[in-house]
Amino acid sequence: MPYSRERASKGGHSDIVKNPDVIKFLDDCDYMRQPDENEAKTIAKSYTPAPSSEFQPSMVLASDASPYSQPISGKFPSTQVGYVKVSMVLIDVQKFNALIQPSSRFVDPFKVAEMHRNADAFSFALPGSNIRYKKAKSVKDGFRLAVWEQLSDDRTRFSKDSTFTIRGTLLDLGGGSVGIKKCPSCDSSMSMGGNSDKFVFTVGNEVKTCPDCGERVYLTDSLRIHEQISDYGDCTSAITRFMNAIEHLLLATFVRMLVKHQPKSLSEMAFIVDGPLAVFGQPASISFSLMALYYKVESELARRGYQPPIIIGLQKDGQVMEHARSIEPYLEPNSYRVLDDEYRNRYISPVNNNNFGYETYFGQDFIFKTNNGRIFSVAIPYPFETRSATLSFAKEKANVANYGNKLTRAFDLIRHFQLDLYENSVIPIALAHRHASISLVPGGKVLDLVTRHGLGIN
Ligand SMILES: [Zn+2]
């Protein structure tokens, strides 16, 4: 995702908010405002010193993704194609440390840039509006096919074992089988033999045929991303949902493979994902099983006498970061706070929420200001196997004691990799971002050409 400074100027908006009709309208709205000095000082009092230790992981894997969706020809602006590129950069911490000049915190940017060659990119091309892939019956059916093909082929395979693909991860997250209630093509929900799921996918049975319409139905349809695809609409939102889900599924696949084959290495690693630990929109239900997965991985490592890996999500923008920046001047260096629901309801969200993110989030957000004055929104997986919409869960997820020393180690990680060149980022994510960015010029031009070539349009 782009850094704040890369965003297009939003010049001109001040004229709108000065319009008398809009002023009157805003009087009737609740929204996040800059806290006044007294309020900010009160908020700051609830922050406490951030714990630290001497923790350093042996490796850091950072992931960042960029979406790209664009008309393939200026003459047909509603004919769109989408691309998603997810980059994972692996950093050897000892090698990284060797680049730090002993007298200062200065790291040679050219040497660091070389590290981003140690990266893997996962690219996906998806049909958007008005593109019918492989003569499918509709744009949506073509989209489903393209998602299936690309999530079941070798591009997401992490080892020789085909369980360690996104396809394998989906089945594993479902406990070996995944069901869907209705046909994604004809919407029929009539099922055979009193089963509440119309289709049940298991290993080796990942493609079915609908008895009512004859269309093929795929395991990956359980992600429901195609539901946002219409024959004539904009596909941007489906592409964004795809990217969000895939980034988390790739990470989960990697972690699954390591816990099986290299548990010791896994326990010494740190993983940084761009954005909150959450899956939004139609695929959101996988956030429940991702939480369970990381809980089980931690239990399995503990059983073998290893500590859990550090898995964090870092947000660059959004409501939490906007709030964090607005109070940052009032916070002591090296302080933090858990974002419990009460705090969110009072200072961040315009609506009261009894159990924030119940359907989407699998990690808890913390605001952390480093000793250097950088501010971060850090998420750590909820340390539970299941979650519920109850008040007691809302309380437990915000109980810092439940996170053990993971919070301390997450802060250590951010302190070590905080980046002075960019606002509030860490070096691994900055590298992944650089690698993932599909720049529109000239790189995007090449993608355009490839697309046109593939579709036979000149
Ligand atoms: Zn059907």
Short mmCIF file of C-alpha atoms and ligand atoms in Angstrom, two decimals:
data_model
loop_
_atom_site.label_atom_id
_atom_site.label_comp_id
_atom_site.label_asym_id
_atom_site.label_seq_id
_atom_site.Cartn_x
_atom_site.Cartn_y
_atom_site.Cartn_z
CA MET A 1 0.00 0.00 0.00
CA PRO A 2 1.24 3.52 -0.68
CA TYR A 3 2.96 5.68 1.91
CA SER A 4 1.07 8.77 2.98
CA ARG A 5 3.51 11.03 1.20
CA GLU A 6 2.86 9.27 -2.09
CA ARG A 7 -0.81 10.07 -2.04
CA ALA A 8 -2.25 12.49 -4.54
CA SER A 9 -2.94 15.97 -3.27
CA LYS A 10 -6.43 16.43 -2.02
CA GLY A 11 -6.33 20.16 -2.69
CA GLY A 12 -9.67 21.90 -2.89
CA HIS A 13 -11.38 19.99 -0.08
CA SER A 14 -11.17 23.04 2.21
CA ASP A 15 -13.62 24.88 -0.05
CA ILE A 16 -16.18 22.17 0.52
CA VAL A 17 -15.91 22.09 4.30
CA LYS A 18 -16.34 25.90 4.33
CA ASN A 19 -19.59 25.68 2.39
CA PRO A 20 -22.47 26.75 4.72
CA ASP A 21 -24.62 23.76 3.73
CA VAL A 22 -21.78 21.43 4.57
CA ILE A 23 -21.03 23.21 7.87
CA LYS A 24 -24.68 22.71 8.83
CA PHE A 25 -24.50 19.07 7.77
CA LEU A 26 -21.32 18.46 9.78
CA ASP A 27 -23.01 19.87 12.90
CA ASP A 28 -25.20 16.79 12.78
CA CYS A 29 -22.34 14.33 12.36
CA ASP A 30 -19.97 12.56 14.76
CA TYR A 31 -16.45 12.16 13.44
CA MET A 32 -12.87 12.00 14.62
CA ARG A 33 -11.48 15.44 15.48
CA GLN A 34 -8.10 16.72 16.56
CA PRO A 35 -8.19 16.51 20.38
CA ASP A 36 -7.62 19.84 22.13
CA GLU A 37 -4.53 20.22 24.29
CA ASN A 38 -6.21 19.27 27.55
CA GLU A 39 -7.86 16.24 26.06
CA ALA A 40 -4.61 15.13 24.42
CA LYS A 41 -2.80 15.46 27.77
CA THR A 42 -5.48 13.35 29.43
CA ILE A 43 -5.16 10.69 26.73
CA ALA A 44 -1.37 10.73 27.08
CA LYS A 45 -1.65 9.99 30.82
CA SER A 46 -3.12 6.60 30.01
CA TYR A 47 0.06 5.56 28.13
CA THR A 48 2.73 3.64 30.02
CA PRO A 49 6.46 3.02 29.46
CA ALA A 50 7.02 0.39 26.77
CA PRO A 51 8.88 -2.69 28.03
CA SER A 52 12.11 -3.69 26.34
CA SER A 53 14.51 -6.60 26.28
CA GLU A 54 17.55 -7.58 24.25
CA PHE A 55 15.52 -9.67 21.81
CA GLN A 56 16.59 -9.96 18.21
CA PRO A 57 15.14 -12.47 15.77
CA SER A 58 17.51 -14.33 13.45
CA MET A 59 15.41 -13.52 10.38
CA VAL A 60 12.68 -11.05 9.55
CA LEU A 61 10.17 -11.73 6.82
CA ALA A 62 8.23 -8.68 5.71
CA SER A 63 5.37 -8.70 3.32
CA ASP A 64 3.73 -5.93 1.37
CA ALA A 65 1.23 -5.97 -1.46
CA SER A 66 0.14 -3.60 -4.19
CA PRO A 67 -3.11 -3.75 -6.13
CA TYR A 68 -3.45 -2.45 -9.64
CA SER A 69 -6.64 -2.26 -11.59
CA GLN A 70 -7.02 -0.30 -14.73
CA PRO A 71 -8.90 0.00 -18.00
CA ILE A 72 -6.94 -1.87 -20.66
CA SER A 73 -7.74 0.73 -23.28
CA GLY A 74 -8.57 4.42 -23.09
CA LYS A 75 -11.40 3.83 -25.53
CA PHE A 76 -13.09 1.28 -23.26
CA PRO A 77 -12.67 2.65 -19.73
CA SER A 78 -15.11 0.15 -18.24
CA THR A 79 -13.11 -2.83 -19.50
CA GLN A 80 -10.73 -3.50 -16.64
CA VAL A 81 -8.02 -5.87 -15.61
CA GLY A 82 -6.55 -6.28 -12.14
CA TYR A 83 -3.09 -7.20 -10.90
CA VAL A 84 -1.95 -7.97 -7.40
CA LYS A 85 1.67 -8.33 -6.44
CA VAL A 86 2.65 -9.55 -2.99
CA SER A 87 6.30 -9.26 -2.07
CA MET A 88 8.07 -11.01 0.73
CA VAL A 89 11.51 -9.84 1.74
CA LEU A 90 13.67 -11.96 3.99
CA ILE A 91 16.27 -10.17 6.07
CA ASP A 92 19.13 -11.90 7.82
CA VAL A 93 19.40 -9.85 11.00
CA GLN A 94 23.11 -10.53 11.53
CA LYS A 95 23.89 -9.32 8.01
CA PHE A 96 21.66 -6.32 8.56
CA ASN A 97 23.41 -5.50 11.84
CA ALA A 98 26.75 -5.54 10.06
CA LEU A 99 25.51 -2.60 7.96
CA ILE A 100 24.88 -0.39 10.98
CA GLN A 101 27.68 2.07 11.61
CA PRO A 102 28.77 1.56 15.21
CA SER A 103 28.96 5.27 16.06
CA SER A 104 25.46 6.11 14.91
CA ARG A 105 22.20 4.46 13.95
CA PHE A 106 22.98 5.25 10.33
CA VAL A 107 22.49 2.40 7.90
CA ASP A 108 23.92 2.65 4.42
CA PRO A 109 20.75 2.82 2.27
CA PHE A 110 22.51 1.38 -0.79
CA LYS A 111 23.66 -1.68 1.10
CA VAL A 112 20.20 -2.14 2.58
CA ALA A 113 18.69 -1.81 -0.88
CA GLU A 114 20.77 -4.79 -1.94
CA MET A 115 18.92 -6.87 0.62
CA HIS A 116 15.68 -6.50 -1.23
CA ARG A 117 17.01 -8.78 -3.90
CA ASN A 118 16.42 -11.44 -1.30
CA ALA A 119 12.75 -11.31 -2.09
CA ASP A 120 9.97 -13.34 -3.55
CA ALA A 121 7.14 -11.86 -5.52
CA PHE A 122 3.78 -13.47 -6.02
CA SER A 123 1.85 -11.95 -8.90
CA PHE A 124 -1.77 -12.51 -9.82
CA ALA A 125 -3.67 -11.22 -12.84
CA LEU A 126 -7.43 -11.17 -12.55
CA PRO A 127 -10.20 -10.38 -14.98
CA GLY A 128 -12.17 -7.36 -13.94
CA SER A 129 -15.21 -5.73 -15.44
CA ASN A 130 -16.18 -6.63 -18.97
CA ILE A 131 -13.53 -9.31 -19.33
CA ARG A 132 -14.81 -12.83 -19.75
CA TYR A 133 -11.97 -15.19 -18.92
CA LYS A 134 -11.66 -18.42 -20.95
CA LYS A 135 -15.16 -18.09 -22.42
CA ALA A 136 -16.83 -18.40 -19.01
CA LYS A 137 -20.57 -17.81 -18.83
CA SER A 138 -20.18 -14.51 -17.00
CA VAL A 139 -17.49 -12.13 -15.82
CA LYS A 140 -18.02 -13.54 -12.32
CA ASP A 141 -17.59 -17.19 -13.37
CA GLY A 142 -14.41 -16.23 -15.23
CA PHE A 143 -13.14 -14.42 -12.15
CA ARG A 144 -13.77 -17.54 -10.04
CA LEU A 145 -11.86 -19.67 -12.51
CA ALA A 146 -8.91 -17.27 -12.60
CA VAL A 147 -8.75 -17.18 -8.76
CA TRP A 148 -8.85 -20.97 -8.62
CA GLU A 149 -6.18 -21.42 -11.29
CA GLN A 150 -3.80 -18.98 -9.65
CA LEU A 151 -4.29 -20.14 -6.07
CA SER A 152 -3.94 -23.80 -6.98
CA ASP A 153 -0.97 -23.66 -9.32
CA ASP A 154 2.65 -23.70 -8.23
CA ARG A 155 3.04 -19.97 -7.81
CA THR A 156 2.05 -20.18 -4.13
CA ARG A 157 3.86 -23.44 -3.46
CA PHE A 158 6.43 -23.10 -0.66
CA SER A 159 7.90 -26.57 -0.76
CA LYS A 160 7.75 -29.78 -2.77
CA ASP A 161 4.80 -30.80 -0.65
CA SER A 162 1.61 -29.52 -2.27
CA THR A 163 -0.05 -29.07 1.14
CA PHE A 164 2.03 -25.93 1.44
CA THR A 165 0.16 -23.91 -1.14
CA ILE A 166 -2.72 -21.51 -0.59
CA ARG A 167 -5.02 -24.31 -1.69
CA GLY A 168 -3.59 -26.53 1.06
CA THR A 169 -3.80 -23.73 3.60
CA LEU A 170 -7.49 -23.15 2.86
CA LEU A 171 -8.24 -26.80 3.53
CA ASP A 172 -6.03 -26.85 6.62
CA LEU A 173 -7.74 -23.73 8.01
CA GLY A 174 -11.05 -25.53 7.52
CA GLY A 175 -9.76 -28.53 9.49
CA GLY A 176 -9.39 -30.69 6.35
CA SER A 177 -12.65 -29.79 4.65
CA VAL A 178 -14.33 -26.60 3.51
CA GLY A 179 -18.02 -26.33 2.68
CA ILE A 180 -20.05 -23.73 0.83
CA LYS A 181 -23.78 -23.36 1.13
CA LYS A 182 -24.82 -22.35 -2.36
CA CYS A 183 -23.65 -22.49 -5.93
CA PRO A 184 -21.61 -19.36 -6.73
CA SER A 185 -22.88 -19.44 -10.31
CA CYS A 186 -26.64 -20.19 -10.10
CA ASP A 187 -27.20 -19.46 -6.38
CA SER A 188 -28.99 -22.78 -5.87
CA SER A 189 -28.71 -23.94 -2.26
CA MET A 190 -30.47 -27.29 -2.67
CA SER A 191 -28.14 -29.85 -1.16
CA MET A 192 -28.04 -33.61 -1.29
CA GLY A 193 -28.57 -35.85 1.70
CA GLY A 194 -29.59 -33.22 4.24
CA ASN A 195 -26.10 -31.68 4.39
CA SER A 196 -26.23 -27.96 5.20
CA ASP A 197 -23.39 -27.36 2.74
CA LYS A 198 -24.15 -27.78 -0.92
CA PHE A 199 -20.50 -28.49 -1.76
CA VAL A 200 -17.83 -29.93 0.52
CA PHE A 201 -14.19 -29.75 -0.60
CA THR A 202 -11.50 -32.05 0.72
CA VAL A 203 -7.93 -32.89 -0.33
CA GLY A 204 -8.09 -34.16 -3.91
CA ASN A 205 -11.72 -33.04 -4.25
CA GLU A 206 -11.24 -29.35 -4.71
CA VAL A 207 -13.38 -28.89 -7.82
CA LYS A 208 -17.04 -29.90 -8.05
CA THR A 209 -19.77 -29.60 -10.63
CA CYS A 210 -23.09 -28.00 -9.70
CA PRO A 211 -25.91 -30.51 -10.34
CA ASP A 212 -28.31 -27.63 -11.00
CA CYS A 213 -26.44 -25.50 -13.53
CA GLY A 214 -23.52 -27.70 -14.58
CA GLU A 215 -20.94 -25.01 -13.74
CA ARG A 216 -17.69 -25.91 -12.04
CA VAL A 217 -17.34 -24.84 -8.42
CA TYR A 218 -13.93 -24.44 -6.76
CA LEU A 219 -12.53 -24.65 -3.24
CA THR A 220 -11.39 -21.04 -3.61
CA ASP A 221 -15.01 -19.95 -4.13
CA SER A 222 -15.26 -20.30 -0.34
CA LEU A 223 -13.37 -16.99 -0.16
CA ARG A 224 -16.44 -15.40 -1.81
CA ILE A 225 -14.38 -12.65 -3.45
CA HIS A 226 -16.28 -13.12 -6.73
CA GLU A 227 -19.47 -11.88 -5.03
CA GLN A 228 -18.22 -8.36 -5.59
CA ILE A 229 -17.76 -8.85 -9.31
CA SER A 230 -20.49 -7.64 -11.62
CA ASP A 231 -20.54 -7.66 -15.40
CA TYR A 232 -20.39 -3.89 -15.71
CA GLY A 233 -19.13 -2.50 -12.37
CA ASP A 234 -15.71 -1.49 -11.14
CA CYS A 235 -13.58 -4.42 -9.96
CA THR A 236 -11.27 -2.39 -7.71
CA SER A 237 -12.90 -3.44 -4.48
CA ALA A 238 -12.77 -7.18 -5.33
CA ILE A 239 -9.08 -6.80 -6.22
CA THR A 240 -8.39 -5.11 -2.87
CA ARG A 241 -10.22 -7.87 -0.97
CA PHE A 242 -8.30 -10.51 -2.91
CA MET A 243 -5.01 -8.81 -2.05
CA ASN A 244 -5.83 -8.55 1.66
CA ALA A 245 -6.87 -12.21 1.94
CA ILE A 246 -3.97 -13.52 -0.16
CA GLU A 247 -1.33 -11.63 1.77
CA HIS A 248 -2.51 -13.28 5.00
CA LEU A 249 -2.91 -16.69 3.36
CA LEU A 250 0.64 -16.56 1.98
CA LEU A 251 2.02 -15.75 5.39
CA ALA A 252 -0.06 -18.53 6.95
CA THR A 253 1.24 -20.99 4.33
CA PHE A 254 4.81 -20.04 5.12
CA VAL A 255 4.27 -20.40 8.87
CA ARG A 256 2.53 -23.77 8.39
CA MET A 257 5.44 -25.06 6.37
CA LEU A 258 8.03 -23.88 8.89
CA VAL A 259 6.26 -25.30 11.93
CA LYS A 260 6.23 -28.67 10.18
CA HIS A 261 9.75 -28.70 8.77
CA GLN A 262 11.78 -26.10 10.68
CA PRO A 263 10.12 -25.33 14.02
CA LYS A 264 13.34 -24.04 15.57
CA SER A 265 13.91 -21.55 12.74
CA LEU A 266 10.28 -20.48 12.97
CA SER A 267 10.62 -19.73 16.67
CA GLU A 268 13.55 -17.43 15.95
CA MET A 269 11.78 -15.49 13.23
CA ALA A 270 9.76 -12.32 13.05
CA PHE A 271 7.04 -11.62 10.50
CA ILE A 272 5.84 -8.16 9.62
CA VAL A 273 2.72 -7.62 7.54
CA ASP A 274 1.65 -4.30 6.18
CA GLY A 275 -1.72 -3.34 7.65
CA PRO A 276 -3.81 -4.60 10.55
CA LEU A 277 -4.15 -8.29 11.37
CA ALA A 278 -7.57 -8.52 9.80
CA VAL A 279 -9.37 -9.87 6.76
CA PHE A 280 -12.12 -7.65 5.45
CA GLY A 281 -15.22 -8.11 3.35
CA GLN A 282 -16.49 -11.44 1.99
CA PRO A 283 -13.39 -13.53 2.92
CA ALA A 284 -13.48 -12.23 6.54
CA SER A 285 -14.42 -15.61 8.02
CA ILE A 286 -10.86 -16.90 7.46
CA SER A 287 -9.76 -14.43 10.15
CA PHE A 288 -11.21 -16.86 12.72
CA SER A 289 -9.15 -19.75 11.44
CA LEU A 290 -6.00 -17.65 11.04
CA MET A 291 -6.25 -16.75 14.72
CA ALA A 292 -6.68 -20.43 15.60
CA LEU A 293 -3.73 -21.36 13.37
CA TYR A 294 -1.31 -18.96 15.07
CA TYR A 295 -2.55 -20.11 18.46
CA LYS A 296 -1.93 -23.76 17.54
CA VAL A 297 1.49 -22.94 16.08
CA GLU A 298 2.43 -21.26 19.34
CA SER A 299 1.20 -24.23 21.39
CA GLU A 300 3.08 -26.66 19.17
CA LEU A 301 6.31 -24.66 19.53
CA ALA A 302 5.82 -24.41 23.30
CA ARG A 303 5.38 -28.18 23.45
CA ARG A 304 8.79 -28.54 21.82
CA GLY A 305 10.32 -25.99 24.16
CA TYR A 306 10.52 -23.12 21.68
CA GLN A 307 9.16 -19.62 22.03
CA PRO A 308 6.62 -18.30 19.52
CA PRO A 309 7.70 -16.28 16.48
CA ILE A 310 6.89 -12.60 16.47
CA ILE A 311 4.03 -11.87 14.10
CA ILE A 312 2.98 -8.27 13.78
CA GLY A 313 0.87 -6.08 11.55
CA LEU A 314 1.95 -2.47 11.11
CA GLN A 315 -0.48 0.13 9.85
CA LYS A 316 0.79 3.06 7.83
CA ASP A 317 -2.48 4.92 7.63
CA GLY A 318 -6.13 4.67 8.52
CA GLN A 319 -8.08 5.87 11.54
CA VAL A 320 -5.78 4.48 14.21
CA MET A 321 -2.70 6.08 12.69
CA GLU A 322 -4.49 9.39 12.18
CA HIS A 323 -5.44 9.39 15.84
CA ALA A 324 -1.93 8.30 16.87
CA ARG A 325 -0.34 11.15 14.92
CA SER A 326 -2.73 13.67 16.43
CA ILE A 327 -1.68 12.80 20.00
CA GLU A 328 1.95 11.90 19.29
CA PRO A 329 3.34 15.30 20.40
CA TYR A 330 1.86 14.74 23.88
CA LEU A 331 3.20 11.21 24.36
CA GLU A 332 6.43 10.44 26.17
CA PRO A 333 9.07 8.71 24.06
CA ASN A 334 9.04 4.93 24.54
CA SER A 335 5.42 4.67 25.66
CA TYR A 336 2.49 2.57 24.53
CA ARG A 337 -1.13 1.72 25.08
CA VAL A 338 -3.48 -1.11 24.19
CA LEU A 339 -6.43 -0.01 22.06
CA ASP A 340 -9.29 -1.45 24.07
CA ASP A 341 -12.85 -0.94 22.86
CA GLU A 342 -13.52 1.84 25.35
CA TYR A 343 -10.56 3.84 24.05
CA ARG A 344 -11.55 3.21 20.45
CA ASN A 345 -15.15 4.24 21.08
CA ARG A 346 -14.12 7.40 22.86
CA TYR A 347 -11.33 8.67 20.63
CA ILE A 348 -11.25 6.82 17.31
CA SER A 349 -14.51 5.30 16.13
CA PRO A 350 -17.62 7.36 15.37
CA VAL A 351 -19.84 4.51 16.55
CA ASN A 352 -19.88 2.62 19.81
CA ASN A 353 -18.65 -0.87 19.37
CA ASN A 354 -18.98 -3.47 22.10
CA ASN A 355 -16.54 -5.84 20.50
CA PHE A 356 -14.48 -4.08 17.87
CA GLY A 357 -13.52 -6.11 14.81
CA TYR A 358 -15.21 -9.28 16.02
CA GLU A 359 -15.82 -10.50 12.46
CA THR A 360 -12.62 -9.28 10.84
CA TYR A 361 -9.70 -8.79 13.26
CA PHE A 362 -7.49 -11.59 14.53
CA GLY A 363 -4.98 -9.31 16.22
CA GLN A 364 -4.98 -6.63 18.85
CA ASP A 365 -3.81 -3.08 18.03
CA PHE A 366 -1.40 -1.17 20.23
CA ILE A 367 -0.12 2.38 19.75
CA PHE A 368 3.60 2.62 20.37
CA LYS A 369 5.84 5.68 20.34
CA THR A 370 9.52 4.77 20.09
CA ASN A 371 12.44 6.34 21.90
CA ASN A 372 13.18 8.20 18.64
CA GLY A 373 9.71 9.70 18.53
CA ARG A 374 8.34 7.51 15.72
CA ILE A 375 4.77 6.42 16.16
CA PHE A 376 3.37 3.00 15.22
CA SER A 377 0.14 1.09 15.25
CA VAL A 378 1.25 -2.46 16.03
CA ALA A 379 -1.01 -5.50 15.93
CA ILE A 380 -0.29 -8.85 17.62
CA PRO A 381 -2.42 -11.98 17.05
CA TYR A 382 -5.05 -12.51 19.74
CA PRO A 383 -3.57 -15.23 21.99
CA PHE A 384 -6.68 -17.42 21.87
CA GLU A 385 -7.93 -20.32 19.81
CA THR A 386 -11.48 -19.02 19.45
CA ARG A 387 -13.13 -15.67 19.77
CA SER A 388 -16.65 -14.65 20.59
CA ALA A 389 -18.77 -11.54 20.47
CA THR A 390 -18.92 -11.42 24.26
CA LEU A 391 -17.83 -8.67 26.60
CA SER A 392 -15.48 -11.03 28.38
CA PHE A 393 -13.63 -11.65 25.10
CA ALA A 394 -13.46 -7.90 24.50
CA LYS A 395 -11.84 -7.59 27.92
CA GLU A 396 -9.43 -10.50 27.53
CA LYS A 397 -8.17 -9.44 24.10
CA ALA A 398 -7.16 -6.09 25.59
CA ASN A 399 -5.52 -7.60 28.67
CA VAL A 400 -1.81 -6.95 28.09
CA ALA A 401 -0.82 -9.79 30.44
CA ASN A 402 -2.27 -12.29 27.94
CA TYR A 403 0.40 -11.37 25.38
CA GLY A 404 3.30 -12.60 27.53
CA ASN A 405 6.65 -11.30 26.31
CA LYS A 406 5.44 -11.06 22.70
CA LEU A 407 4.66 -7.39 23.13
CA THR A 408 8.13 -6.66 24.52
CA ARG A 409 9.74 -8.52 21.65
CA ALA A 410 7.53 -6.74 19.09
CA PHE A 411 8.64 -3.39 20.50
CA ASP A 412 12.28 -4.54 20.39
CA LEU A 413 11.83 -5.45 16.74
CA ILE A 414 10.34 -2.08 15.82
CA ARG A 415 13.00 -0.20 17.77
CA HIS A 416 15.70 -2.07 15.93
CA PHE A 417 14.28 -1.55 12.45
CA GLN A 418 12.58 1.82 12.73
CA LEU A 419 13.39 3.91 9.76
CA ASP A 420 14.29 7.55 9.93
CA LEU A 421 14.00 8.14 6.21
CA TYR A 422 10.31 7.37 5.96
CA GLU A 423 7.64 8.38 8.35
CA ASN A 424 6.79 5.62 10.81
CA SER A 425 7.92 2.60 8.90
CA VAL A 426 10.41 -0.16 9.52
CA ILE A 427 13.17 -1.17 7.13
CA PRO A 428 11.80 -4.63 6.24
CA ILE A 429 8.42 -3.21 5.21
CA ALA A 430 10.02 -0.36 3.30
CA LEU A 431 12.04 -2.91 1.33
CA ALA A 432 9.02 -5.11 0.67
CA HIS A 433 7.09 -2.05 -0.38
CA ARG A 434 9.76 -1.03 -2.82
CA HIS A 435 9.72 -4.51 -4.25
CA ALA A 436 5.92 -4.77 -4.40
CA SER A 437 5.17 -1.39 -5.89
CA ILE A 438 3.94 -1.70 -9.40
CA SER A 439 4.87 1.74 -10.56
CA LEU A 440 2.44 3.01 -13.14
CA VAL A 441 5.20 4.47 -15.27
CA PRO A 442 7.02 2.75 -16.81
CA GLY A 443 6.34 -0.64 -15.17
CA GLY A 444 2.58 -0.28 -15.50
CA LYS A 445 2.98 0.34 -19.19
CA VAL A 446 4.66 -2.99 -19.57
CA LEU A 447 1.83 -4.69 -17.71
CA ASP A 448 -0.65 -2.91 -19.95
CA LEU A 449 1.15 -4.16 -23.02
CA VAL A 450 1.25 -7.71 -21.71
CA THR A 451 -2.47 -7.58 -20.98
CA ARG A 452 -3.37 -6.25 -24.37
CA HIS A 453 -1.19 -8.81 -26.01
CA GLY A 454 -2.85 -11.61 -24.04
CA LEU A 455 -6.33 -10.45 -24.97
CA GLY A 456 -5.54 -9.81 -28.61
CA ILE A 457 -6.38 -6.10 -28.43
CA ASN A 458 -4.16 -3.56 -30.15
ZN ZN B 1 -25.15 -23.97 -9.97
#
